[in-house]
Tab-separated table of C-alpha atoms and ligand atoms in Angstrom:
chain	number	residue	atom	x	y	z
A	21	UNK	CA	0.000	0.000	0.000
A	22	UNK	CA	2.736	2.459	1.005
A	23	UNK	CA	4.794	1.607	-2.043
A	24	UNK	CA	1.821	2.075	-4.376
A	25	UNK	CA	1.065	5.432	-2.792
A	26	UNK	CA	4.703	6.533	-3.139
A	27	UNK	CA	4.599	5.802	-6.853
A	28	UNK	CA	1.205	7.473	-7.298
A	29	UNK	CA	2.390	10.616	-5.527
A	30	UNK	CA	5.660	10.363	-7.455
A	31	UNK	CA	7.848	10.832	-4.383
A	32	UNK	CA	10.752	8.831	-2.999
A	33	UNK	CA	9.838	6.915	0.142
A	34	UNK	CA	12.166	4.699	2.144
A	35	UNK	CA	11.734	2.135	4.837
A	36	UNK	CA	14.551	2.886	7.303
A	37	UNK	CA	16.131	2.090	10.643
A	38	UNK	CA	15.427	-0.843	12.923
A	39	UNK	CA	12.999	-2.643	10.668
A	40	UNK	CA	15.526	-2.809	7.819
A	41	UNK	CA	18.149	-4.134	10.236
A	42	UNK	CA	15.687	-6.759	11.445
A	43	UNK	CA	14.683	-7.687	7.889
A	44	UNK	CA	18.347	-8.345	7.106
A	45	UNK	CA	18.684	-10.268	10.366
A	46	UNK	CA	15.364	-12.044	9.743
A	47	UNK	CA	14.112	-11.018	13.150
A	48	UNK	CA	10.519	-9.980	13.828
A	49	UNK	CA	9.881	-6.246	14.198
A	50	UNK	CA	6.512	-4.526	14.540
A	51	UNK	CA	7.536	-0.897	14.021
A	52	UNK	CA	7.858	0.636	10.579
A	53	UNK	CA	9.767	3.837	9.964
A	54	UNK	CA	9.329	5.644	6.668
A	55	UNK	CA	11.389	8.544	5.437
A	56	UNK	CA	9.880	10.618	2.662
A	57	UNK	CA	12.037	12.786	0.408
A	58	UNK	CA	9.746	15.788	0.553
A	59	UNK	CA	6.529	16.292	2.432
A	60	UNK	CA	6.287	13.398	4.849
A	61	UNK	CA	3.178	14.704	6.486
A	62	UNK	CA	0.974	14.697	3.408
A	63	UNK	CA	2.253	11.204	2.540
A	64	UNK	CA	1.466	10.161	6.108
A	65	UNK	CA	-2.024	11.652	5.945
A	66	UNK	CA	-2.851	9.811	2.757
A	67	UNK	CA	-1.349	6.545	3.954
A	68	UNK	CA	-3.320	6.724	7.202
A	69	UNK	CA	-6.490	7.356	5.223
A	70	UNK	CA	-5.862	4.349	2.975
A	71	UNK	CA	-5.090	2.039	5.852
A	72	UNK	CA	-8.113	3.241	7.783
A	73	UNK	CA	-5.984	4.579	10.654
A	74	UNK	CA	-5.355	7.924	12.329
A	75	UNK	CA	-2.244	10.049	12.219
A	76	UNK	CA	-0.752	12.148	15.007
A	77	UNK	CA	1.427	14.875	13.545
A	78	UNK	CA	4.462	16.404	15.239
A	79	UNK	CA	4.862	19.716	13.384
A	80	UNK	CA	8.173	20.751	14.906
A	81	UNK	CA	9.901	17.563	13.733
A	82	UNK	CA	7.949	17.241	10.485
A	83	UNK	CA	6.933	13.725	11.479
A	84	UNK	CA	3.788	11.739	12.089
A	85	UNK	CA	2.755	8.499	13.745
A	86	UNK	CA	0.059	6.399	12.132
A	87	UNK	CA	-2.065	4.409	14.508
A	88	UNK	CA	-4.031	1.537	13.039
A	89	UNK	CA	-7.155	0.314	14.814
A	90	UNK	CA	-6.652	-2.832	16.852
A	91	UNK	CA	-3.048	-3.324	15.733
A	92	UNK	CA	0.061	-3.435	17.878
A	93	UNK	CA	2.389	-2.132	15.268
A	94	UNK	CA	3.024	1.520	14.593
A	95	UNK	CA	4.161	3.392	11.537
A	96	UNK	CA	6.368	6.466	11.869
A	97	UNK	CA	6.640	8.807	8.947
A	98	UNK	CA	9.365	11.459	8.722
A	99	UNK	CA	10.512	13.911	6.105
A	100	UNK	CA	14.109	13.238	5.123
A	101	UNK	CA	15.975	15.281	7.548
A	102	UNK	CA	19.138	17.093	8.223
A	103	UNK	CA	19.219	17.212	11.955
A	104	UNK	CA	21.435	19.323	14.077
A	105	UNK	CA	21.654	19.488	17.817
A	106	UNK	CA	21.641	22.731	19.772
A	107	UNK	CA	23.809	21.141	22.434
A	108	UNK	CA	24.782	17.565	23.319
A	109	UNK	CA	21.821	15.674	24.713
A	110	UNK	CA	19.222	18.066	23.249
A	111	UNK	CA	16.460	16.823	20.960
A	112	UNK	CA	17.347	17.313	17.291
A	113	UNK	CA	16.260	20.236	15.120
A	114	UNK	CA	15.133	19.203	11.676
A	115	UNK	CA	15.345	20.632	8.145
A	116	UNK	CA	14.832	18.906	4.760
A	117	UNK	CA	17.750	16.909	3.325
A	118	UNK	CA	18.570	13.833	1.263
A	119	UNK	CA	18.260	10.188	2.269
A	120	UNK	CA	22.020	9.748	2.465
A	121	UNK	CA	22.317	12.629	4.867
A	122	UNK	CA	19.371	11.297	6.800
A	123	UNK	CA	21.013	7.914	7.182
A	124	UNK	CA	24.364	9.470	8.097
A	125	UNK	CA	22.692	11.123	11.095
A	126	UNK	CA	21.822	7.766	12.573
A	127	UNK	CA	23.471	5.867	15.383
A	128	UNK	CA	25.022	2.658	14.026
A	129	UNK	CA	25.715	1.224	10.589
A	130	UNK	CA	23.235	-1.593	11.207
A	131	UNK	CA	20.524	1.024	11.858
A	132	UNK	CA	21.498	3.215	8.905
A	133	UNK	CA	20.184	1.109	6.037
A	134	UNK	CA	17.082	1.780	3.971
A	135	UNK	CA	14.866	0.039	1.443
A	136	UNK	CA	13.415	2.176	-1.345
A	137	UNK	CA	9.683	1.669	-1.651
A	138	UNK	CA	9.897	2.837	-5.236
A	139	UNK	CA	12.500	0.336	-6.450
A	140	UNK	CA	12.690	-2.133	-3.513
A	141	UNK	CA	16.478	-1.715	-3.500
A	142	UNK	CA	18.449	-2.061	-0.283
A	143	UNK	CA	20.407	1.128	0.364
A	144	UNK	CA	23.496	0.584	2.475
A	145	UNK	CA	26.025	3.414	2.256
A	146	UNK	CA	27.820	2.610	5.503
A	147	UNK	CA	28.412	-1.115	5.438
A	148	UNK	CA	25.469	-2.191	7.598
A	149	UNK	CA	25.082	-5.575	5.890
A	150	UNK	CA	28.769	-6.337	6.325
A	151	UNK	CA	28.595	-5.341	10.008
A	152	UNK	CA	25.624	-7.648	10.489
A	153	UNK	CA	27.692	-10.456	8.959
A	154	UNK	CA	30.613	-9.547	11.216
A	155	UNK	CA	28.283	-9.079	14.211
A	156	UNK	CA	29.563	-5.556	14.844
A	157	UNK	CA	28.038	-2.439	16.355
A	158	UNK	CA	29.768	0.492	14.715
A	159	UNK	CA	29.073	4.236	14.772
A	160	UNK	CA	29.199	6.169	11.509
A	161	UNK	CA	31.426	8.987	12.685
A	162	UNK	CA	33.468	10.117	15.668
A	163	UNK	CA	30.890	12.543	17.028
A	164	UNK	CA	28.008	10.109	17.227
A	165	UNK	CA	28.056	9.625	21.013
A	166	UNK	CA	28.705	13.314	21.545
A	167	UNK	CA	25.727	14.332	19.408
A	168	UNK	CA	23.516	11.932	21.282
A	169	UNK	CA	24.846	10.310	24.453
A	170	UNK	CA	21.796	8.031	24.742
A	171	UNK	CA	23.569	6.048	22.022
A	172	UNK	CA	26.020	4.856	24.652
A	173	UNK	CA	23.196	2.786	26.113
A	174	UNK	CA	21.802	1.899	22.715
A	175	UNK	CA	25.164	0.458	21.654
A	176	UNK	CA	25.068	-1.897	24.623
A	177	UNK	CA	21.445	-2.772	23.997
A	178	UNK	CA	21.914	-3.797	20.351
A	179	UNK	CA	25.176	-5.542	21.155
A	180	UNK	CA	23.592	-7.683	23.839
A	181	UNK	CA	20.281	-8.208	22.085
A	182	UNK	CA	21.886	-9.698	18.995
A	183	UNK	CA	25.014	-11.073	20.697
A	184	UNK	CA	27.178	-8.757	18.596
A	185	UNK	CA	30.334	-6.908	19.642
A	186	UNK	CA	30.798	-3.166	19.822
A	187	UNK	CA	33.592	-2.398	17.313
A	188	UNK	CA	37.071	-1.479	18.480
A	189	UNK	CA	36.990	2.166	17.434
A	190	UNK	CA	33.386	2.503	18.598
A	191	UNK	CA	34.209	1.206	22.058
A	192	UNK	CA	37.018	3.761	22.335
A	193	UNK	CA	34.620	6.541	21.386
A	194	UNK	CA	32.073	5.164	23.836
A	195	UNK	CA	34.616	5.149	26.660
A	196	UNK	CA	35.736	8.679	25.964
A	197	UNK	CA	32.127	9.903	25.826
A	198	UNK	CA	31.604	8.170	29.180
A	199	UNK	CA	34.719	9.807	30.621
A	200	UNK	CA	33.627	13.230	29.383
A	201	UNK	CA	30.517	12.749	31.524
A	202	UNK	CA	28.293	13.395	28.526
A	203	UNK	CA	25.582	11.219	29.999
A	204	UNK	CA	24.991	13.977	32.549
A	205	UNK	CA	23.776	16.194	29.690
A	206	UNK	CA	20.833	13.902	28.959
A	207	UNK	CA	17.687	14.412	30.967
A	208	UNK	CA	17.278	11.874	33.747
A	209	UNK	CA	14.073	10.658	32.220
A	210	UNK	CA	15.728	9.853	28.886
A	211	UNK	CA	18.362	7.837	30.719
A	212	UNK	CA	15.638	5.927	32.516
A	213	UNK	CA	13.916	5.272	29.192
A	214	UNK	CA	17.139	3.772	27.845
A	215	UNK	CA	17.479	1.586	30.933
A	216	UNK	CA	13.837	0.607	30.734
A	217	UNK	CA	14.318	-0.584	27.169
A	218	UNK	CA	17.123	-2.793	28.433
A	219	UNK	CA	15.131	-4.070	31.411
A	220	UNK	CA	12.381	-5.085	28.993
A	221	UNK	CA	14.685	-6.983	26.634
A	222	UNK	CA	14.571	-10.813	26.493
A	223	UNK	CA	17.666	-11.263	28.661
A	224	UNK	CA	18.134	-8.112	30.718
A	225	UNK	CA	20.849	-9.657	32.916
A	226	UNK	CA	23.278	-9.693	29.968
A	227	UNK	CA	22.592	-6.031	29.338
A	228	UNK	CA	23.111	-5.154	33.002
A	229	UNK	CA	26.347	-7.118	33.207
A	230	UNK	CA	27.719	-5.215	30.232
A	231	UNK	CA	26.683	-1.865	31.707
A	232	UNK	CA	28.638	-2.745	34.830
A	233	UNK	CA	31.576	-3.998	32.807
A	234	UNK	CA	31.782	-0.745	30.855
A	235	UNK	CA	31.376	1.152	34.108
A	236	UNK	CA	28.267	2.902	32.866
A	237	UNK	CA	26.193	2.354	36.005
A	238	UNK	CA	28.243	5.089	37.660
A	239	UNK	CA	26.490	7.618	35.488
A	240	UNK	CA	23.342	6.714	37.410
A	241	UNK	CA	24.978	6.856	40.817
A	242	UNK	CA	28.725	7.155	41.468
A	243	UNK	CA	28.668	4.286	43.959
A	244	UNK	CA	27.444	1.737	41.396
A	245	UNK	CA	30.408	-0.455	40.498
A	246	UNK	CA	30.294	-4.115	39.458
A	247	UNK	CA	28.673	-6.155	42.172
A	248	UNK	CA	28.424	-9.914	41.952
A	249	UNK	CA	25.552	-10.257	44.415
A	250	UNK	CA	23.491	-7.740	42.454
A	251	UNK	CA	24.134	-9.606	39.225
A	252	UNK	CA	23.090	-12.895	40.846
A	253	UNK	CA	19.836	-11.305	41.992
A	254	UNK	CA	19.196	-9.816	38.546
A	255	UNK	CA	19.723	-13.247	36.990
A	256	UNK	CA	17.348	-14.871	39.468
A	257	UNK	CA	14.759	-12.198	38.729
A	258	UNK	CA	15.099	-12.918	35.034
A	259	UNK	CA	14.547	-16.635	35.683
A	260	UNK	CA	11.576	-15.888	37.901
A	261	UNK	CA	9.917	-13.615	35.348
A	262	UNK	CA	10.226	-16.290	32.662
A	263	UNK	CA	7.461	-18.094	34.519
A	264	UNK	CA	5.447	-14.911	34.948
A	265	UNK	CA	2.519	-16.217	32.874
A	266	UNK	CA	2.294	-19.145	35.182
A	267	UNK	CA	2.360	-16.841	38.205
A	268	UNK	CA	-0.169	-14.510	36.555
A	269	UNK	CA	1.990	-11.423	36.742
A	270	UNK	CA	0.964	-9.503	33.648
A	271	UNK	CA	0.728	-6.130	35.370
A	272	UNK	CA	3.954	-6.208	37.297
A	273	UNK	CA	6.414	-3.347	36.609
A	274	UNK	CA	9.390	-5.320	35.371
A	275	UNK	CA	11.532	-2.251	34.858
A	276	UNK	CA	10.972	-1.136	38.450
A	277	UNK	CA	11.993	-4.595	39.687
A	278	UNK	CA	15.305	-4.582	37.856
A	279	UNK	CA	15.952	-0.985	38.756
A	280	UNK	CA	15.318	-1.763	42.438
A	281	UNK	CA	17.899	-4.557	42.283
A	282	UNK	CA	20.495	-2.445	40.481
A	283	UNK	CA	20.125	0.280	43.121
A	284	UNK	CA	19.817	-2.044	46.109
A	285	UNK	CA	23.049	-0.828	47.746
A	286	UNK	CA	21.983	2.836	47.646
A	287	UNK	CA	20.008	4.418	50.498
A	288	UNK	CA	16.278	4.896	49.879
A	289	UNK	CA	16.285	8.678	50.281
A	290	UNK	CA	19.143	8.989	47.812
A	291	UNK	CA	17.271	6.799	45.361
A	292	UNK	CA	14.127	8.923	45.681
A	293	UNK	CA	16.206	11.980	44.756
A	294	UNK	CA	17.858	10.444	41.671
A	295	UNK	CA	17.238	12.489	38.509
A	296	UNK	CA	16.518	9.354	36.445
A	297	UNK	CA	13.439	8.587	38.558
A	298	UNK	CA	11.907	12.039	38.749
A	299	UNK	CA	9.263	11.556	36.071
A	300	UNK	CA	8.192	8.075	37.099
A	301	UNK	CA	4.869	7.439	38.842
A	302	UNK	CA	5.207	7.658	42.611
A	303	UNK	CA	4.349	3.962	42.992
A	304	UNK	CA	7.255	2.912	40.768
A	305	UNK	CA	9.675	5.205	42.557
A	306	UNK	CA	8.673	3.745	45.893
A	307	UNK	CA	9.127	0.198	44.654
A	308	UNK	CA	12.564	1.110	43.334
A	309	UNK	CA	13.588	2.900	46.533
A	310	UNK	CA	12.000	0.711	49.220
A	311	UNK	CA	11.255	-2.586	47.447
A	312	UNK	CA	14.431	-4.418	48.447
A	313	UNK	CA	14.311	-3.413	52.104
A	314	UNK	CA	10.600	-4.256	52.332
A	315	UNK	CA	11.358	-7.626	50.730
A	316	UNK	CA	14.058	-8.281	53.301
A	317	UNK	CA	11.706	-7.404	56.156
A	318	UNK	CA	8.932	-9.520	54.727
A	319	UNK	CA	11.204	-12.562	54.525
A	320	UNK	CA	12.285	-11.995	58.100
A	321	UNK	CA	8.712	-11.706	59.371
A	322	UNK	CA	7.519	-14.720	57.383
A	323	UNK	CA	10.327	-16.729	58.909
A	324	UNK	CA	9.045	-15.900	62.394
A	325	UNK	CA	5.382	-16.604	61.628
A	326	UNK	CA	4.094	-20.133	61.995
A	327	UNK	CA	0.439	-19.908	61.084
A	328	UNK	CA	-0.671	-19.828	57.472
A	329	UNK	CA	-3.381	-17.222	58.007
A	330	UNK	CA	-0.862	-14.896	59.661
A	331	UNK	CA	1.499	-15.362	56.727
A	332	UNK	CA	-1.323	-14.432	54.394
A	333	UNK	CA	-1.939	-11.307	56.448
A	334	UNK	CA	1.699	-10.271	56.106
A	335	UNK	CA	1.817	-10.924	52.394
A	336	UNK	CA	-1.379	-9.066	51.571
A	337	UNK	CA	0.138	-5.817	52.829
A	338	UNK	CA	2.650	-5.750	49.994
A	339	UNK	CA	2.688	-5.029	46.268
A	340	UNK	CA	3.384	-7.964	43.977
A	341	UNK	CA	6.727	-6.406	43.107
A	342	UNK	CA	7.841	-6.648	46.732
A	343	UNK	CA	6.821	-10.313	46.812
A	344	UNK	CA	8.894	-10.990	43.710
A	345	UNK	CA	11.903	-9.227	45.181
A	346	UNK	CA	11.472	-11.307	48.337
A	347	UNK	CA	11.368	-14.529	46.314
A	348	UNK	CA	14.607	-13.580	44.602
A	349	UNK	CA	16.251	-12.567	47.876
A	350	UNK	CA	14.898	-15.598	49.688
A	351	UNK	CA	16.312	-17.964	47.080
A	352	UNK	CA	15.753	-21.497	48.450
A	353	UNK	CA	14.273	-20.461	51.811
A	354	UNK	CA	10.912	-21.852	52.870
A	355	UNK	CA	9.491	-18.319	52.901
A	356	UNK	CA	10.414	-17.842	49.257
A	357	UNK	CA	8.697	-21.109	48.473
A	358	UNK	CA	5.628	-19.931	50.347
A	359	UNK	CA	5.587	-16.685	48.329
A	360	UNK	CA	5.761	-18.595	45.048
A	361	UNK	CA	2.818	-20.713	46.140
A	362	UNK	CA	0.988	-17.586	47.198
A	363	UNK	CA	1.405	-16.023	43.751
A	364	UNK	CA	0.661	-19.244	41.928
A	365	UNK	CA	-2.439	-20.293	43.798
A	366	UNK	CA	-3.208	-19.043	47.317
A	367	UNK	CA	-4.084	-15.536	46.240
A	368	UNK	CA	-6.851	-16.786	43.977
A	369	UNK	CA	-8.543	-18.681	46.793
A	370	UNK	CA	-11.459	-16.879	48.360
A	371	UNK	CA	-13.024	-17.533	51.750
A	372	UNK	CA	-16.383	-19.307	51.758
A	373	UNK	CA	-18.101	-16.384	53.467
A	374	UNK	CA	-17.972	-12.619	53.001
A	375	UNK	CA	-17.132	-10.117	55.733
A	376	UNK	CA	-20.728	-8.944	56.142
A	377	UNK	CA	-21.861	-12.559	56.519
A	378	UNK	CA	-19.300	-13.119	59.278
A	379	UNK	CA	-20.576	-10.020	61.086
A	380	UNK	CA	-24.118	-11.298	60.750
A	381	UNK	CA	-22.872	-14.472	62.491
A	382	UNK	CA	-21.623	-12.340	65.361
A	383	UNK	CA	-17.907	-11.801	64.627
A	384	UNK	CA	-17.166	-8.310	65.988
A	385	UNK	CA	-16.590	-5.578	63.406
A	386	UNK	CA	-12.938	-4.491	62.948
A	387	UNK	CA	-9.756	-6.395	62.346
A	388	UNK	CA	-11.274	-9.595	63.720
A	389	UNK	CA	-13.416	-9.857	60.594
A	390	UNK	CA	-10.353	-9.543	58.382
A	391	UNK	CA	-8.484	-12.125	60.429
A	392	UNK	CA	-11.428	-14.521	60.358
A	393	UNK	CA	-11.568	-14.238	56.560
A	394	UNK	CA	-7.867	-15.041	56.378
A	395	UNK	CA	-8.410	-18.034	58.674
A	396	UNK	CA	-11.142	-19.287	56.391
A	397	UNK	CA	-8.853	-18.878	53.380
A	398	UNK	CA	-6.045	-20.670	55.189
A	399	UNK	CA	-8.474	-23.424	56.130
A	400	UNK	CA	-9.437	-23.905	52.477
A	401	UNK	CA	-5.790	-23.962	51.410
A	402	UNK	CA	-4.990	-26.544	54.076
A	403	UNK	CA	-7.993	-28.670	53.242
A	404	UNK	CA	-7.193	-28.671	49.508
A	405	UNK	CA	-3.567	-29.507	50.133
A	406	UNK	CA	-4.636	-32.568	52.119
A	407	UNK	CA	-7.193	-33.762	49.600
A	408	UNK	CA	-5.805	-34.091	46.097
A	409	UNK	CA	-9.037	-35.832	45.009
A	410	UNK	CA	-11.013	-32.635	45.413
A	411	UNK	CA	-10.859	-31.728	41.713
A	412	UNK	CA	-13.112	-34.636	40.881
A	413	UNK	CA	-15.579	-33.694	43.577
A	414	UNK	CA	-15.727	-30.174	42.283
A	415	UNK	CA	-17.358	-31.368	39.092
A	416	UNK	CA	-20.389	-32.415	41.061
A	417	UNK	CA	-20.879	-29.161	42.886
B	520	LIG	N1	18.188	6.508	15.988
B	520	LIG	C1	19.416	7.140	16.097
B	520	LIG	N2	19.848	7.609	17.292
B	520	LIG	C2	19.068	7.476	18.403
B	520	LIG	C3	17.820	6.855	18.317
B	520	LIG	C4	17.417	6.379	17.085
B	520	LIG	O1	20.116	7.261	15.105
B	520	LIG	N3	19.489	7.939	19.568
B	520	LIG	C5	17.729	6.008	14.666
B	520	LIG	C6	18.256	4.638	14.280
B	520	LIG	O2	18.437	4.626	12.898
B	520	LIG	C7	17.131	3.703	14.668
B	520	LIG	C8	15.898	4.557	14.358
B	520	LIG	O3	16.313	5.899	14.643
B	520	LIG	O4	17.143	2.518	13.920
B	520	LIG	C9	14.672	4.184	15.146
B	520	LIG	O5	14.928	4.277	16.518
B	520	LIG	P1	14.201	3.360	17.591
B	520	LIG	O6	12.798	3.143	17.198
B	520	LIG	O7	14.521	3.903	18.926
B	520	LIG	O8	15.052	2.030	17.502
B	520	LIG	P2	15.013	0.746	16.626
B	520	LIG	O9	16.276	0.705	15.859
B	520	LIG	O10	13.750	0.608	15.866
B	520	LIG	O11	15.181	-0.340	17.758
B	520	LIG	P3	14.143	-1.280	18.508
B	520	LIG	O12	14.237	-2.569	17.757
B	520	LIG	O13	14.707	-1.385	19.880
B	520	LIG	O14	12.806	-0.619	18.448
């Protein structure tokens, strides 16, 4: 459809960036980026109309995002651009330019390829295909990290995602950008966004390990050097979240969990003041700052509590994220095992009676009602655990 429209409007349109890289790599990618030589916005408007979607236009950048109904993938449309940066770490300013210039402005050779929608040719001025063969992450010029220091994190992300290597010259440039403290020029929120992308990758532990190895965590807090215990916890969290469907954890904030672990050696009040967290929802910031210490306390209290209903009472006071942190901290402890069982099954078990029914039976209003409900739940859990034949019975109820 896009290619037909490009030919009808008689303009050059290119598919660019990550999707071209992933086409060459034969990896799935849901996001399409188009660059139009000329007026990207009118192309975008007409494409959106044809596809039955809407377009959100960003005038200042001469770009648009097409949103298709009921689809996960998004289409970005830009006018071929000649960006310049007011100062390192600023968002780019944009003026019209050619496709080659547009591609030259990009971060790495593997992300600087295009496919013409007019001729279906692969355009690769900077050796992207060769770098994919060689498994290399390579910048296009010496100022790349200075123009946009977020690329420091992006280099690590693509390297780890595809099991590539950052090229020799590129790693030198990356280290000098790090040593020039350029990361401090990026807004805290943009740094967090880069980290979040890494936390949400398939294997975040690899990404974290590399950030430590390149000493990039210090740009988040100067006290963050390589720490084996932290890495072990991050790896356990990754393993735990692999079974997240099984534990029914769709809504859990994975990024906050990893961030809490990375920052676990920093004091809570210092964490709350970190620039990278300033634009996050309060709930996420609290999980990041207090999650690990709450998890530690929870494990301690569970260890001292014998009765199941009392354990349930303790657990219900905490967010799921805290329970997950406690499982990871607790490792093979019985309390960690209990928390897994809680997430997997106990929390879906409801008492036979409601609170108002208990009060009608004469249980005094107040915390006794809550406790009685927990006792009923614990009773059901205990009964079911002792009677594996119950499933069959259930069919008759
Ligand atoms: N880009 C860049 N410098 C940045 C961010 C982006 O040059 N700091 C360019 C790259 O060409 C990149 C494209 O913009 O391919 C799109 O960026 P983005 O959507 O962030 O990344 P993708 O490459 O699509 O990666 P992902 O697969 O993670 O979405």
